Amino acid sequence: MDYLPFTRPTLDEATIQGVVEVLQSGWLSSGPKVKEFEAALSEYFGGRPVRTFNSGTATLEVALQLCGVGPGDEVITTPMSWVATANVVLHVGARPVFVDVNPVTRNIDVDRIEAAITPRTKAIIPVDLAGLPVDRDRLYAIAEKHHLRVIEDAAQSMGATWQDRRIGSFGDLISFSFHANKNMTTGEGGCLVLSDEAQIPLAEKLRLQGVVRSPDGGMDVDVAGGKYNLTDIAARIGLGQLKRVDAFNARRRELVKHYFACFDRSLGCELPLEDFSDSNWHMFQVLLPLDRIRIGRGEFIEAMKQRGIGVGVHYPSIHLFTLFRSMGFKEGDFPHAEKIGRETVTLPLFPAMELADVERVCAAVKDIIEAARK
Ligand SMILES: *Cc1c(COP(=O)(O)O)cnc(C)c1O
C-alpha cells in the first residue's frame, strides 16, 4: 500500500507550467509576479494592504518591528505553537510571556491573558493552532482596554473565519505562512496584512536591507532591514494556490467530518474541538491515552509508520525547550500545554486524501491502541 504522509501539498499542472514560464522570463527574484500575488492577496483579504516575505517567521519579526517592540518589552503568547512564534520575540530583544492554553481549543486561554499583562507588555501574539481561530472579539477587547498591539500569528489559519469574517480581513497585523505544510504554499514564504497604507514604506524597508531608492538612481538606508523578500518563482506558486485554497479547505472539512464519523471514541483519545464553522482544519490532532496504554508516543508513531502511515507531532510545549528553560521556564508552569505537548499526534490530512485513507488511519489507530491496552 502507498505510504500516506501526514501532509502533502497539491500543485496543479498550470502552476507548474507557470513556474517554468517564470524561470524562462529571466526575472527570478522579486518582480512582477510578487506584485501580482500581493494584489491578489489584498483582494482576498478585503482590500487591506498586503506585503509578501520569504517566510512566516520573517513576517512575524517585521510585524514586531512595525509595532516598535524591542529590548525591555514583553509579548504575551502561547507555549503551544511552532517555536518561531517565541523565537521572533527573542530576535527583537523582547521577552516572551507565555499564557497557558485552554485544553478544549488548545489555543491561548483568553481568560488568563489579563493576569499576564504588566507595564512592560507591548503586544499579544495569538496563534490559531491547527487553524482554529482564537476568539477575536474577546482578544481585541482586552488589547484595546490595555492599549496593546496584536500580531495575529495566522500561519495556520489561511482561509479560516471568525464569525463569517475571513481571518486577515480585520484586526491589527495578521501574519501568514506559506511553508510547504500549510494550507496553501509558495514552497517557503509568507505575507503580512497591514492595517494602514502608512505602514507600507517601513514594512518594505524592513523587508530589504532598509533600502529606499531615490529618483536620481541613488539610495538611502535609515534602518537595518533584513533580507526577507519573496521570489517571483515562489509568488507564481502562490498565485496558483490562492485560487484553490478555499476548495482545499472545503475538502479538508469533508475529510475531518469523516474522521469524526469513523474514529472509535472508546479508544480514549481526545479529539480536537468539532468546529465546522470557523476552522480551516490545517491539522487533525488527537491526544493519545498514554496513561492507559503500554506504549509511548514514539512507539505509536513507529507502529503507524510500519503500517505505511505518517504521523507528526505539533508541538512540544515551547517553554520546555532548553533555550526557554534557561530563561527560567520550567515543568509545571503551563500544565495544559505540557499535557498536549506530551500526548499530541497529527494524523494525515491534506486535500488529495481519499475518504478511504481516513478509514485506513482510523483502523490503524484502533488496532495499535487496542493491542497496547493495559
Ligand atoms: C509555520 C508557522 C510559523 C512560521 O512560518 P515559516 O513560514 O515556517 O517561517 C509561525 N507560526 C506558526 C504557528 C506556524 O505554524
Short mmCIF file of C-alpha atoms and ligand atoms in Angstrom, two decimals:
data_model
loop_
_atom_site.label_atom_id
_atom_site.label_comp_id
_atom_site.label_asym_id
_atom_site.label_seq_id
_atom_site.Cartn_x
_atom_site.Cartn_y
_atom_site.Cartn_z
CA MET A 1 0.00 0.00 0.00
CA ASP A 2 1.21 3.55 -0.73
CA TYR A 3 2.82 5.46 2.08
CA LEU A 4 0.41 8.07 3.42
CA PRO A 5 2.31 11.13 4.70
CA PHE A 6 0.71 13.36 7.34
CA THR A 7 0.59 16.16 4.80
CA ARG A 8 1.42 16.85 1.16
CA PRO A 9 0.92 19.95 -0.99
CA THR A 10 -1.39 19.85 -4.02
CA LEU A 11 0.16 21.51 -7.08
CA ASP A 12 -1.60 21.59 -10.45
CA GLU A 13 -0.09 21.48 -13.95
CA ALA A 14 -0.99 25.12 -14.65
CA THR A 15 1.02 26.23 -11.62
CA ILE A 16 3.99 24.06 -12.60
CA GLN A 17 3.84 25.45 -16.14
CA GLY A 18 3.57 28.96 -14.70
CA VAL A 19 6.75 28.40 -12.69
CA VAL A 20 8.52 27.21 -15.85
CA GLU A 21 7.46 30.45 -17.54
CA VAL A 22 8.88 32.49 -14.66
CA LEU A 23 12.15 30.57 -14.98
CA GLN A 24 12.21 31.33 -18.70
CA SER A 25 11.35 35.01 -18.17
CA GLY A 26 14.77 35.87 -16.81
CA TRP A 27 13.26 37.52 -13.71
CA LEU A 28 13.61 35.16 -10.75
CA SER A 29 13.74 37.41 -7.69
CA SER A 30 11.03 39.88 -6.54
CA GLY A 31 9.37 41.31 -9.64
CA PRO A 32 6.05 41.34 -11.49
CA LYS A 33 4.77 38.05 -10.02
CA VAL A 34 5.33 39.29 -6.45
CA LYS A 35 3.31 42.43 -7.26
CA GLU A 36 0.54 40.34 -8.84
CA PHE A 37 0.50 37.94 -5.86
CA GLU A 38 0.31 40.82 -3.36
CA ALA A 39 -2.59 42.36 -5.29
CA ALA A 40 -4.43 39.02 -5.32
CA LEU A 41 -3.82 38.53 -1.59
CA SER A 42 -5.03 42.05 -0.87
CA GLU A 43 -8.25 41.29 -2.74
CA TYR A 44 -8.62 38.02 -0.79
CA PHE A 45 -8.30 39.97 2.47
CA GLY A 46 -10.95 42.51 1.61
CA GLY A 47 -8.68 45.17 0.13
CA ARG A 48 -6.25 45.55 3.03
CA PRO A 49 -2.61 46.27 2.19
CA VAL A 50 -0.52 43.08 1.99
CA ARG A 51 3.22 42.55 1.60
CA THR A 52 4.88 39.19 0.97
CA PHE A 53 8.00 37.86 2.69
CA ASN A 54 10.21 34.79 2.31
CA SER A 55 8.82 33.11 5.44
CA GLY A 56 6.10 33.36 8.05
CA THR A 57 8.87 33.87 10.58
CA ALA A 58 10.12 36.98 8.76
CA THR A 59 6.56 38.37 8.67
CA LEU A 60 6.23 37.99 12.45
CA GLU A 61 9.58 39.60 13.11
CA VAL A 62 8.82 42.54 10.83
CA ALA A 63 5.40 42.90 12.47
CA LEU A 64 7.08 43.16 15.89
CA GLN A 65 9.41 45.82 14.50
CA LEU A 66 6.49 47.72 12.98
CA CYS A 67 4.96 47.75 16.48
CA GLY A 68 8.21 49.08 17.92
CA VAL A 69 8.69 46.03 20.16
CA GLY A 70 12.25 45.78 21.43
CA PRO A 71 14.51 45.30 24.45
CA GLY A 72 12.67 45.64 27.78
CA ASP A 73 9.29 44.84 26.26
CA GLU A 74 7.12 41.81 26.94
CA VAL A 75 4.98 39.98 24.41
CA ILE A 76 2.19 37.67 25.52
CA THR A 77 1.80 34.46 23.56
CA THR A 78 1.02 30.74 23.75
CA PRO A 79 3.54 27.99 24.54
CA MET A 80 1.58 25.65 22.22
CA SER A 81 2.89 26.71 18.83
CA TRP A 82 5.74 26.26 16.40
CA VAL A 83 8.83 27.67 18.12
CA ALA A 84 9.04 30.50 15.56
CA THR A 85 6.28 32.33 17.45
CA ALA A 86 8.54 32.74 20.50
CA ASN A 87 11.88 32.95 18.69
CA VAL A 88 10.87 36.13 16.86
CA VAL A 89 10.15 37.81 20.20
CA LEU A 90 13.70 36.96 21.30
CA HIS A 91 15.10 38.14 17.94
CA VAL A 92 13.83 41.67 18.52
CA GLY A 93 15.25 41.60 22.06
CA ALA A 94 11.94 41.33 23.90
CA ARG A 95 10.71 38.69 26.36
CA PRO A 96 8.00 36.14 25.58
CA VAL A 97 5.41 35.82 28.36
CA PHE A 98 3.54 32.56 27.94
CA VAL A 99 -0.08 32.06 28.94
CA ASP A 100 -1.39 28.50 29.23
CA VAL A 101 -3.86 27.18 26.69
CA ASN A 102 -7.50 26.23 27.00
CA PRO A 103 -7.50 22.40 26.94
CA VAL A 104 -10.50 22.26 24.61
CA THR A 105 -9.42 24.74 21.92
CA ARG A 106 -5.69 24.18 22.61
CA ASN A 107 -5.29 27.91 21.91
CA ILE A 108 -4.17 30.62 24.33
CA ASP A 109 -6.69 30.79 27.19
CA VAL A 110 -8.16 34.24 26.68
CA ASP A 111 -9.42 34.20 30.30
CA ARG A 112 -5.81 34.19 31.53
CA ILE A 113 -4.38 36.94 29.35
CA GLU A 114 -5.18 39.93 31.56
CA ALA A 115 -3.39 38.40 34.55
CA ALA A 116 -0.20 38.25 32.45
CA ILE A 117 -0.25 41.93 31.43
CA THR A 118 2.40 44.14 33.07
CA PRO A 119 3.50 47.74 32.43
CA ARG A 120 6.12 46.25 30.03
CA THR A 121 3.59 44.40 27.88
CA LYS A 122 3.56 45.79 24.34
CA ALA A 123 1.79 43.18 22.25
CA ILE A 124 -0.10 39.90 22.13
CA ILE A 125 0.64 37.18 19.57
CA PRO A 126 -2.33 34.81 19.42
CA VAL A 127 -1.85 31.60 17.40
CA ASP A 128 -4.72 29.83 15.65
CA LEU A 129 -3.47 26.30 16.33
CA ALA A 130 -4.46 23.82 13.63
CA GLY A 131 -6.43 26.66 12.01
CA LEU A 132 -8.96 27.09 14.80
CA PRO A 133 -9.23 30.85 15.38
CA VAL A 134 -8.70 32.40 18.79
CA ASP A 135 -11.80 34.38 19.92
CA ARG A 136 -11.11 37.68 18.13
CA ASP A 137 -13.88 39.63 19.90
CA ARG A 138 -12.55 38.93 23.37
CA LEU A 139 -8.93 39.21 22.30
CA TYR A 140 -9.34 42.67 20.77
CA ALA A 141 -11.46 43.83 23.71
CA ILE A 142 -8.53 43.04 26.03
CA ALA A 143 -5.98 44.61 23.65
CA GLU A 144 -7.98 47.82 23.37
CA LYS A 145 -8.58 48.08 27.10
CA HIS A 146 -4.83 47.79 27.80
CA HIS A 147 -3.58 49.64 24.69
CA LEU A 148 -1.73 46.63 23.32
CA ARG A 149 -0.85 45.79 19.74
CA VAL A 150 -1.99 42.45 18.32
CA ILE A 151 0.12 40.47 15.87
CA GLU A 152 -2.05 37.56 14.80
CA ASP A 153 0.09 34.51 14.06
CA ALA A 154 -2.32 33.16 11.47
CA ALA A 155 0.37 30.94 9.93
CA GLN A 156 -2.04 28.03 10.17
CA SER A 157 -5.38 29.77 9.59
CA MET A 158 -5.32 30.86 5.93
CA GLY A 159 -8.95 30.81 4.77
CA ALA A 160 -10.36 30.37 8.28
CA THR A 161 -13.03 32.75 9.56
CA TRP A 162 -14.14 34.38 12.77
CA GLN A 163 -17.91 34.60 12.74
CA ASP A 164 -18.13 34.77 8.96
CA ARG A 165 -15.31 37.28 8.62
CA ARG A 166 -12.17 35.95 6.99
CA ILE A 167 -9.07 35.90 9.20
CA GLY A 168 -6.81 38.61 7.76
CA SER A 169 -9.66 40.86 6.64
CA PHE A 170 -9.87 42.66 10.01
CA GLY A 171 -7.68 43.26 13.05
CA ASP A 172 -4.29 44.86 13.70
CA LEU A 173 -1.44 42.99 11.94
CA ILE A 174 -2.01 39.49 10.58
CA SER A 175 0.82 37.16 9.64
CA PHE A 176 0.51 34.12 7.36
CA SER A 177 2.99 31.42 6.38
CA PHE A 178 3.17 29.69 3.02
CA HIS A 179 5.52 26.93 4.16
CA ALA A 180 5.05 23.69 2.23
CA ASN A 181 2.97 22.12 5.02
CA LYS A 182 0.48 25.00 5.32
CA ASN A 183 -2.98 25.03 3.68
CA MET A 184 -1.52 26.96 0.74
CA THR A 185 2.15 27.15 -0.11
CA THR A 186 4.81 29.02 -2.05
CA GLY A 187 7.45 26.43 -1.08
CA GLU A 188 8.64 28.85 1.58
CA GLY A 189 7.06 32.26 2.11
CA GLY A 190 4.56 34.32 4.00
CA CYS A 191 2.57 37.52 3.96
CA LEU A 192 1.74 40.28 6.36
CA VAL A 193 -1.63 42.01 6.24
CA LEU A 194 -1.24 45.63 7.34
CA SER A 195 -3.96 47.82 8.80
CA ASP A 196 -2.91 51.08 7.16
CA GLU A 197 -1.21 52.12 3.91
CA ALA A 198 1.10 54.28 6.02
CA GLN A 199 2.81 51.09 7.32
CA ILE A 200 3.91 50.05 3.83
CA PRO A 201 7.17 52.05 3.49
CA LEU A 202 8.64 50.75 6.76
CA ALA A 203 7.45 47.19 6.05
CA GLU A 204 9.19 47.35 2.66
CA LYS A 205 12.37 48.78 4.17
CA LEU A 206 12.49 46.11 6.87
CA ARG A 207 11.98 43.51 4.15
CA LEU A 208 15.01 44.53 2.09
CA GLN A 209 18.04 45.96 3.87
CA GLY A 210 16.33 49.23 4.77
CA VAL A 211 16.85 50.49 1.25
CA VAL A 212 14.87 53.41 -0.16
CA ARG A 213 15.64 54.30 -3.77
CA SER A 214 15.66 57.88 -4.95
CA PRO A 215 14.63 59.21 -8.39
CA ASP A 216 18.24 60.04 -9.33
CA GLY A 217 19.16 56.33 -9.14
CA GLY A 218 20.74 56.59 -5.72
CA MET A 219 19.52 55.18 -2.45
CA ASP A 220 19.43 55.74 1.27
CA VAL A 221 19.28 53.44 4.30
CA ASP A 222 17.98 54.63 7.69
CA VAL A 223 17.12 51.29 9.30
CA ALA A 224 18.93 47.93 9.31
CA GLY A 225 16.40 45.87 7.37
CA GLY A 226 16.69 42.16 6.69
CA LYS A 227 16.71 40.05 3.54
CA TYR A 228 13.17 38.79 3.55
CA ASN A 229 11.80 39.32 0.04
CA LEU A 230 9.82 36.62 -1.78
CA THR A 231 10.96 35.37 -5.20
CA ASP A 232 8.83 35.56 -8.34
CA ILE A 233 9.18 31.77 -8.56
CA ALA A 234 7.51 31.41 -5.16
CA ALA A 235 4.91 34.10 -5.95
CA ARG A 236 3.84 32.22 -9.08
CA ILE A 237 3.27 29.07 -7.00
CA GLY A 238 1.26 31.21 -4.56
CA LEU A 239 -0.94 32.63 -7.35
CA GLY A 240 -1.89 29.08 -8.38
CA GLN A 241 -2.51 28.07 -4.76
CA LEU A 242 -4.54 31.12 -3.75
CA LYS A 243 -7.13 30.32 -6.45
CA ARG A 244 -7.68 26.93 -4.87
CA VAL A 245 -7.21 27.46 -1.14
CA ASP A 246 -10.95 27.73 -0.38
CA ALA A 247 -11.58 24.49 -2.29
CA PHE A 248 -8.65 22.85 -0.48
CA ASN A 249 -10.14 23.90 2.84
CA ALA A 250 -13.60 22.61 1.89
CA ARG A 251 -12.03 19.25 1.10
CA ARG A 252 -10.18 19.27 4.44
CA ARG A 253 -13.52 19.82 6.20
CA GLU A 254 -15.05 16.81 4.43
CA LEU A 255 -12.13 14.63 5.41
CA VAL A 256 -12.30 15.80 9.03
CA LYS A 257 -16.04 15.11 9.16
CA HIS A 258 -15.16 11.58 8.08
CA TYR A 259 -12.52 11.37 10.82
CA PHE A 260 -15.14 12.30 13.40
CA ALA A 261 -17.55 9.74 11.93
CA CYS A 262 -15.01 6.89 11.80
CA PHE A 263 -12.87 7.48 14.87
CA ASP A 264 -13.60 4.94 17.63
CA ARG A 265 -14.37 7.11 20.67
CA SER A 266 -13.93 4.15 23.04
CA LEU A 267 -10.17 4.22 22.45
CA GLY A 268 -9.81 7.08 24.94
CA CYS A 269 -8.12 9.52 22.55
CA GLU A 270 -9.05 13.16 22.99
CA LEU A 271 -10.29 14.51 19.67
CA PRO A 272 -10.00 18.16 18.61
CA LEU A 273 -12.88 20.59 19.06
CA GLU A 274 -15.51 19.70 16.45
CA ASP A 275 -15.66 23.10 14.75
CA PHE A 276 -17.12 23.28 11.27
CA SER A 277 -17.84 26.98 11.13
CA ASP A 278 -14.53 28.81 11.56
CA SER A 279 -11.56 26.42 11.34
CA ASN A 280 -9.68 25.76 8.10
CA TRP A 281 -8.61 22.37 9.52
CA HIS A 282 -4.90 22.88 8.99
CA MET A 283 -4.27 19.75 11.08
CA PHE A 284 -6.20 16.93 12.74
CA GLN A 285 -4.59 16.18 16.08
CA VAL A 286 -5.61 13.68 18.71
CA LEU A 287 -4.23 13.26 22.22
CA LEU A 288 -3.11 9.70 22.95
CA PRO A 289 -4.38 7.99 26.14
CA LEU A 290 -0.78 7.39 27.26
CA ASP A 291 -1.75 6.53 30.86
CA ARG A 292 -3.99 3.73 29.59
CA ILE A 293 -1.63 2.05 27.10
CA ARG A 294 1.68 0.24 27.49
CA ILE A 295 3.47 2.09 24.69
CA GLY A 296 4.82 5.61 24.44
CA ARG A 297 4.16 8.15 21.69
CA GLY A 298 7.36 7.21 19.86
CA GLU A 299 6.28 3.57 19.68
CA PHE A 300 2.82 4.61 18.47
CA ILE A 301 4.37 6.70 15.69
CA GLU A 302 6.66 3.82 14.75
CA ALA A 303 3.73 1.35 14.67
CA MET A 304 1.80 3.73 12.37
CA LYS A 305 4.88 4.02 10.14
CA GLN A 306 5.04 0.21 9.94
CA ARG A 307 1.50 0.40 8.57
CA GLY A 308 2.58 2.98 5.99
CA ILE A 309 1.10 6.00 7.75
CA GLY A 310 3.00 9.18 8.60
CA VAL A 311 2.27 10.89 11.92
CA GLY A 312 3.57 14.28 13.08
CA VAL A 313 3.95 15.98 16.46
CA HIS A 314 2.78 19.62 16.63
CA TYR A 315 4.07 20.61 19.12
CA PRO A 316 6.12 20.02 22.24
CA SER A 317 5.40 22.98 24.55
CA ILE A 318 7.87 25.76 23.72
CA HIS A 319 8.68 26.69 27.32
CA LEU A 320 10.28 23.28 27.95
CA PHE A 321 12.93 23.67 25.24
CA THR A 322 16.45 24.16 26.66
CA LEU A 323 16.59 27.76 25.43
CA PHE A 324 13.43 28.71 27.29
CA ARG A 325 14.27 26.66 30.40
CA SER A 326 17.49 28.69 30.53
CA MET A 327 15.27 31.78 30.79
CA GLY A 328 13.55 30.33 33.88
CA PHE A 329 10.57 28.47 32.45
CA LYS A 330 10.03 25.00 33.91
CA GLU A 331 7.84 21.93 34.07
CA GLY A 332 4.54 22.70 35.77
CA ASP A 333 4.32 26.31 34.51
CA PHE A 334 1.67 25.56 31.85
CA PRO A 335 0.07 22.18 32.62
CA HIS A 336 -2.45 22.17 29.78
CA ALA A 337 0.16 22.95 27.12
CA GLU A 338 2.51 20.38 28.68
CA LYS A 339 -0.13 17.64 28.54
CA ILE A 340 -0.93 18.41 24.91
CA GLY A 341 2.79 18.58 24.12
CA ARG A 342 3.30 15.09 25.57
CA GLU A 343 0.24 13.39 24.08
CA THR A 344 -0.48 15.07 20.75
CA VAL A 345 -0.12 13.34 17.39
CA THR A 346 -1.01 14.79 13.99
CA LEU A 347 -2.84 12.32 11.77
CA PRO A 348 -2.74 12.57 7.95
CA LEU A 349 -4.85 15.38 6.49
CA PHE A 350 -4.39 17.01 3.09
CA PRO A 351 -6.75 17.77 0.20
CA ALA A 352 -5.62 14.94 -2.10
CA MET A 353 -6.54 12.30 0.50
CA GLU A 354 -9.47 9.97 -0.09
CA LEU A 355 -12.17 9.11 2.45
CA ALA A 356 -10.75 5.55 2.34
CA ASP A 357 -7.41 6.94 3.60
CA VAL A 358 -9.22 8.37 6.64
CA GLU A 359 -10.75 4.94 7.27
CA ARG A 360 -7.34 3.32 6.96
CA VAL A 361 -5.86 5.74 9.52
CA CYS A 362 -8.73 5.21 11.97
CA ALA A 363 -8.40 1.42 11.65
CA ALA A 364 -4.64 1.56 12.24
CA VAL A 365 -5.02 3.78 15.34
CA LYS A 366 -7.65 1.40 16.74
CA ASP A 367 -5.51 -1.64 16.01
CA ILE A 368 -2.43 -0.21 17.73
CA ILE A 369 -4.19 1.21 20.77
CA GLU A 370 -6.30 -1.88 21.41
CA ALA A 371 -3.22 -4.13 21.21
CA ALA A 372 -1.41 -1.86 23.69
CA ARG A 373 -4.18 -1.51 26.29
CA LYS A 374 -3.08 -2.00 29.89
C1 LIG B 1 4.64 27.71 10.14
C2 LIG B 1 4.48 28.57 11.31
C3 LIG B 1 5.26 29.71 11.53
C4 LIG B 1 6.46 30.05 10.72
O1 LIG B 1 6.27 30.08 9.38
P1 LIG B 1 7.52 29.80 8.41
O2 LIG B 1 6.97 30.17 7.07
O3 LIG B 1 7.86 28.36 8.53
O4 LIG B 1 8.63 30.68 8.82
C5 LIG B 1 4.97 30.52 12.62
N1 LIG B 1 3.97 30.23 13.45
C6 LIG B 1 3.20 29.15 13.29
C7 LIG B 1 2.09 28.91 14.24
C8 LIG B 1 3.44 28.27 12.23
O5 LIG B 1 2.67 27.18 12.10
#
